[in-house]
mmCIF file of C-alpha atoms in Angstrom:
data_model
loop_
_atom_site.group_PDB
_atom_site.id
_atom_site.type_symbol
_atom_site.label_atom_id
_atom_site.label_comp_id
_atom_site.label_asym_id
_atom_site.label_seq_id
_atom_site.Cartn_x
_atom_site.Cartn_y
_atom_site.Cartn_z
ATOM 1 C CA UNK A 5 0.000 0.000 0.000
ATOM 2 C CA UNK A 6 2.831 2.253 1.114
ATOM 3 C CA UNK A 7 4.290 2.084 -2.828
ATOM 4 C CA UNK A 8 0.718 2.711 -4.492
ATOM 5 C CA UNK A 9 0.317 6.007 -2.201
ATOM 6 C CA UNK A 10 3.618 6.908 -3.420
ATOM 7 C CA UNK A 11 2.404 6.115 -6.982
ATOM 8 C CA UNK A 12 -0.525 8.373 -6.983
ATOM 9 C CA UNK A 13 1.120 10.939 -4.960
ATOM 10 C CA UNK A 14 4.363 11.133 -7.763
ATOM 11 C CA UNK A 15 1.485 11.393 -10.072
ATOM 12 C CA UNK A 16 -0.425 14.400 -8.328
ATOM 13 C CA UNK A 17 3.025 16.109 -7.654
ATOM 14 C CA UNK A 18 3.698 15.949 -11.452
ATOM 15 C CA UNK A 19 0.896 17.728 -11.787
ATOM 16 C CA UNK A 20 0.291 20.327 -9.030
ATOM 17 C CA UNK A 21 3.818 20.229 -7.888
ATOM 18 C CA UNK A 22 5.046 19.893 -3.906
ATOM 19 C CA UNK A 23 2.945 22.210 -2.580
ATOM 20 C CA UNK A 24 -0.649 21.779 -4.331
ATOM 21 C CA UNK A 25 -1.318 17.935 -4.081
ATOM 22 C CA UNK A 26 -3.518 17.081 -1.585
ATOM 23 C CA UNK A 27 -3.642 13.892 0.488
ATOM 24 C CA UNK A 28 -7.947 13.966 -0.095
ATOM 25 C CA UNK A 29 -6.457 13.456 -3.939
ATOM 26 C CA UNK A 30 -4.545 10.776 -2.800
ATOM 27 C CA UNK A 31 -7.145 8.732 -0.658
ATOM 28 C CA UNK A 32 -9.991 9.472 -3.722
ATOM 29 C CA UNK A 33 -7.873 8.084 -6.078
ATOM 30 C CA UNK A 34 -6.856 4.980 -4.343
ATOM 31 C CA UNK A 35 -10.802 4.625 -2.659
ATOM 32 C CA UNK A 36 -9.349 4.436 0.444
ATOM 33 C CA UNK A 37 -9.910 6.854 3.808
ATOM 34 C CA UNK A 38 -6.742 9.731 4.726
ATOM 35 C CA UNK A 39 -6.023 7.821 7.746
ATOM 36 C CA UNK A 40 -4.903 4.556 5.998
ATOM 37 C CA UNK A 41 -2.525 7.014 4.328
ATOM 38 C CA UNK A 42 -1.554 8.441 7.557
ATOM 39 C CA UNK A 43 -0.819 4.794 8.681
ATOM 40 C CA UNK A 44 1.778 4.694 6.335
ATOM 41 C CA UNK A 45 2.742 8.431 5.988
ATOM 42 C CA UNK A 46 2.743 10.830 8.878
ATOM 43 C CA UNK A 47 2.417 14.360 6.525
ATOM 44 C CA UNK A 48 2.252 15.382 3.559
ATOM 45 C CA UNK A 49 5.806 16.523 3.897
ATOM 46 C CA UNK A 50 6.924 13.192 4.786
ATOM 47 C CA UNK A 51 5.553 11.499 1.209
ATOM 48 C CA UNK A 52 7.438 14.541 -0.605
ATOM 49 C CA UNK A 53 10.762 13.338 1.168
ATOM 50 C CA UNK A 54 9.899 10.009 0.450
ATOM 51 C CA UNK A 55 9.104 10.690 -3.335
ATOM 52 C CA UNK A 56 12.737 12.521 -3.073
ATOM 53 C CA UNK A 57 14.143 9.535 -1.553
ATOM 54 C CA UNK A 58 13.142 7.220 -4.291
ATOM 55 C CA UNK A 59 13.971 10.069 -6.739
ATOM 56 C CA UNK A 60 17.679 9.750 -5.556
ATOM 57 C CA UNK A 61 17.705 6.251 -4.756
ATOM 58 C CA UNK A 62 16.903 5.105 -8.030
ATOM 59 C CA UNK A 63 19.005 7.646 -9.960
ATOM 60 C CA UNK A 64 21.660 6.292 -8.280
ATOM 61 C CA UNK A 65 21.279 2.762 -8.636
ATOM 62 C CA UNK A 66 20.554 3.561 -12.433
ATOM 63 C CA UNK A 67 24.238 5.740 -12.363
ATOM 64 C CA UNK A 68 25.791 2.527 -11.011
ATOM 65 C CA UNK A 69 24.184 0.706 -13.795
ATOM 66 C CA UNK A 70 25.759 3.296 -16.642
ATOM 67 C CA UNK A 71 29.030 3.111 -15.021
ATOM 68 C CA UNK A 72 29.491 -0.664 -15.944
ATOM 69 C CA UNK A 73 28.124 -0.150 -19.552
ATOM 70 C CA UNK A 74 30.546 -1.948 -22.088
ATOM 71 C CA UNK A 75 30.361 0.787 -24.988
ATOM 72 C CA UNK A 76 31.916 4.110 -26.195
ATOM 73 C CA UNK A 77 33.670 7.270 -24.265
ATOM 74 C CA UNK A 78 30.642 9.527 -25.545
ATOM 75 C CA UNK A 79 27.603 6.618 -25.240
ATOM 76 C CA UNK A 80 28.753 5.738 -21.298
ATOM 77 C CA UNK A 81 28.628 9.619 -20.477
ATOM 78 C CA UNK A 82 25.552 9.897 -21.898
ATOM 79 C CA UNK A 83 24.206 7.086 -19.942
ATOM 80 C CA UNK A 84 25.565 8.249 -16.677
ATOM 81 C CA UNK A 85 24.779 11.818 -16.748
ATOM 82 C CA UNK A 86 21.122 11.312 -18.235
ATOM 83 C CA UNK A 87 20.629 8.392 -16.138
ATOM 84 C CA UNK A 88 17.093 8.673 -15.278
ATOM 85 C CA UNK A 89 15.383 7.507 -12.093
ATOM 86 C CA UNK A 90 11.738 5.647 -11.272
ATOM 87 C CA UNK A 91 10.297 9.215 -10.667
ATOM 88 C CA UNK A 92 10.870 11.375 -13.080
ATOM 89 C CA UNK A 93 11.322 15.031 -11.628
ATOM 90 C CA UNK A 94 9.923 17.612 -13.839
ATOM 91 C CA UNK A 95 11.859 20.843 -13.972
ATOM 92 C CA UNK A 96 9.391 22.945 -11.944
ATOM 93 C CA UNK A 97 9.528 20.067 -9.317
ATOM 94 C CA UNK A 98 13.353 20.957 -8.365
ATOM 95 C CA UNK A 99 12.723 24.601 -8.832
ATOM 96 C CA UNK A 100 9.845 24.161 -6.199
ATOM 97 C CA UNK A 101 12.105 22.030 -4.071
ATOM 98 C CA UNK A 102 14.810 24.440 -3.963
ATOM 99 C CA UNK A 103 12.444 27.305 -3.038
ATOM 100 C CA UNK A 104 10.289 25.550 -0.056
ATOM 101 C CA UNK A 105 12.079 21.837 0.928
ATOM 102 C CA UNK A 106 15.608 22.830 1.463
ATOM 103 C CA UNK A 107 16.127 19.322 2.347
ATOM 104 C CA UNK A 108 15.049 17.689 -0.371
ATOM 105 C CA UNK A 109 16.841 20.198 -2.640
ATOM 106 C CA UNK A 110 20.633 19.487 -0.487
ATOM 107 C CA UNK A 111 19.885 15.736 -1.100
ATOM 108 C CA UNK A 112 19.464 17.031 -4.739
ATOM 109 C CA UNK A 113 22.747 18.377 -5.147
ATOM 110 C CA UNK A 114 24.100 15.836 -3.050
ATOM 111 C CA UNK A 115 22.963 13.150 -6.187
ATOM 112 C CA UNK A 116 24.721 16.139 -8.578
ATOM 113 C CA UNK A 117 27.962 15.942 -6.704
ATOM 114 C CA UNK A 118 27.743 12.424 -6.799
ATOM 115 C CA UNK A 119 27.334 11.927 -10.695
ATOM 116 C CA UNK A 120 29.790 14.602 -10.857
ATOM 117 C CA UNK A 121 32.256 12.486 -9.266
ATOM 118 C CA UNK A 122 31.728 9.830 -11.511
ATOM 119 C CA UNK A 123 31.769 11.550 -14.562
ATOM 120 C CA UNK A 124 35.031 13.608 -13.192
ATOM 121 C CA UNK A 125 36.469 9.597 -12.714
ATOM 122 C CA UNK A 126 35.178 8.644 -16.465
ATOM 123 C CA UNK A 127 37.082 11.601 -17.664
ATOM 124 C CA UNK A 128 40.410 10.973 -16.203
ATOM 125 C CA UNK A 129 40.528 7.214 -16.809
ATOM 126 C CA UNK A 130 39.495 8.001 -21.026
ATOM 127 C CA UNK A 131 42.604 10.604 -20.619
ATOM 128 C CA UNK A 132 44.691 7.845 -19.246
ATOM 129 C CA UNK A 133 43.134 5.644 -22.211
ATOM 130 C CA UNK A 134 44.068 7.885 -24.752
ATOM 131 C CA UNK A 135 40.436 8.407 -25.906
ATOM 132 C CA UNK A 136 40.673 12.458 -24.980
ATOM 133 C CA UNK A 137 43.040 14.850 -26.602
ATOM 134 C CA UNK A 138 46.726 14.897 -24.347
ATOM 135 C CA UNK A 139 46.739 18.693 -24.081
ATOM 136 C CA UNK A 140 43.269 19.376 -22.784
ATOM 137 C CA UNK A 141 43.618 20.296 -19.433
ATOM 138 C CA UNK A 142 41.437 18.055 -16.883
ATOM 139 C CA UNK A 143 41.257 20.815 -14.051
ATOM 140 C CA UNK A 144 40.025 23.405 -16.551
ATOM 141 C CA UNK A 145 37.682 21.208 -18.333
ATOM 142 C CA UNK A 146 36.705 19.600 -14.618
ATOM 143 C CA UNK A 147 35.427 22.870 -13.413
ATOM 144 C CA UNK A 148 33.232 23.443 -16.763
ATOM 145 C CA UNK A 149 31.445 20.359 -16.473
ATOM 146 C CA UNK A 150 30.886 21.099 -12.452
ATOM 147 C CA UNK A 151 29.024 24.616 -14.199
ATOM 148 C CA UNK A 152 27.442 23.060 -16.743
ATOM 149 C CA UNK A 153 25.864 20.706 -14.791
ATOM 150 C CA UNK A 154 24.330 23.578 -13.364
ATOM 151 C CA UNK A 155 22.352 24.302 -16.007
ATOM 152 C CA UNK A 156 20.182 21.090 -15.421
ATOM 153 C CA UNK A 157 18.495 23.329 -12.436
ATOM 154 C CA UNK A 158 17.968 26.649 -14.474
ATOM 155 C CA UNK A 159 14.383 26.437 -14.657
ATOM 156 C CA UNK A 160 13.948 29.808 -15.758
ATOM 157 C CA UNK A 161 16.403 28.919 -18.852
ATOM 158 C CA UNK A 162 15.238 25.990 -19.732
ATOM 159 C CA UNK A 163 11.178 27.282 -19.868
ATOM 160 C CA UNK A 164 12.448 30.582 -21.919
ATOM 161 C CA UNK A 165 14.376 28.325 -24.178
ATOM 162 C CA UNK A 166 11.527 25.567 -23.829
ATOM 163 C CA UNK A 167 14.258 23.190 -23.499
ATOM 164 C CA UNK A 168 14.040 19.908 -21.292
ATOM 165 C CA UNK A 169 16.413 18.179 -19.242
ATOM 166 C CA UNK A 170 17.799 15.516 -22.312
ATOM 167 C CA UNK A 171 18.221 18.879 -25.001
ATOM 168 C CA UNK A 172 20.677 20.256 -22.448
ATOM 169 C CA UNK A 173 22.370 16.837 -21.990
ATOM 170 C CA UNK A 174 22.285 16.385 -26.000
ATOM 171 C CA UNK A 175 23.709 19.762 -26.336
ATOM 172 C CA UNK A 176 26.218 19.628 -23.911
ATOM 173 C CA UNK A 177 27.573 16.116 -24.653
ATOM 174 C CA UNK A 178 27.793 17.393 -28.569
ATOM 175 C CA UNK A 179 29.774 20.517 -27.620
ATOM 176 C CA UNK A 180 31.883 19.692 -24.974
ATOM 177 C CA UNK A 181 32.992 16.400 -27.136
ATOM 178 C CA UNK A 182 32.769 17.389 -30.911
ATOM 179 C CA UNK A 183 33.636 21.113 -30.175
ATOM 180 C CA UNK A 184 32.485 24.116 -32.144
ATOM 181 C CA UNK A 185 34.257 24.946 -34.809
ATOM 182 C CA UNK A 186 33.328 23.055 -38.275
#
């Protein structure tokens, strides 16, 4: 029961966001009274960390997953850094969570710095490898993926530019590795 409240409730947050789902929603949709819900959730609060948790949890395990791929540089960055999770969060979702569940958002970035890590770790070993240019300098091109990554939590830039989540991955992946110039 506890994973079909969380169901619904991913669902009505996808919709309304953190702040506008109700837990009546919840209990209509599932035909079942608020205090089951409160039998397995304590607040409202507590099934938006929850929905965070899983977020995380499963991004993670899915990161894990890229890491071991058996493919190219480029293909096995893509996977890591657009490895997706169970819930997907819509933009607005992290926007919302870094304006009113501070908590939520610092596990957020915590999940950043951790795919940053990895990527940072990809990088060096395909320098080692031979698979990146010798005179590109790792600490330079370290720090422009750590503000790149950034981007991902622009929501204002990516609703003026109605761009989503995989166009800045796509576009950042075909820069950073096949450069500008013609």
């Amino acid at each position: 029961m506890r994973e079909r409240i969380l169901d619904v409730a991913t669902s009505k947050i996808e919709v309304y966001g953190l702040r506008k789902f109700t837990i009546d929603e919840i209990a209509i949709e599932l035909k079942i009274s608020k205090k089951t819900i409160y039998k397995y959730f304590r607040s409202k609060d507590e099934i938006v960390k929850e929905f965070f948790n899983e977020v995380i949890r499963t991004c993670k395990e899915n990161t894990i997953e890229a890491i071991n791929y058996e493919g190219e540089f480029s293909d096995k960055l893509h996977k890591i850094v657009s490895s997706n999770n169970e819930y997907k969060i819509p933009i607005n979702i992290i926007n919302e969570a870094k304006l009113y569940y501070p908590g939520q958002w610092e596990e957020v970035q915590k999940l950043k710095n951790f795919k940053l890590d990895i990527v940072e770790k990809l990088i060096k070993d395909a320098m080692k490898e031979g698979k990146i240019k010798e005179d590109i300098d790792y600490r330079i091109l370290s720090k422009l993926i750590q503000k790149i990554s950034d981007i991902f939590f622009d929501y204002d830039f990516l609703v003026n530019n109605n761009l989503t989540i995989d166009d800045i991955i796509d576009g950042i992946i075909k820069i950073t590795l096949k450069g500008i110039l013609k």
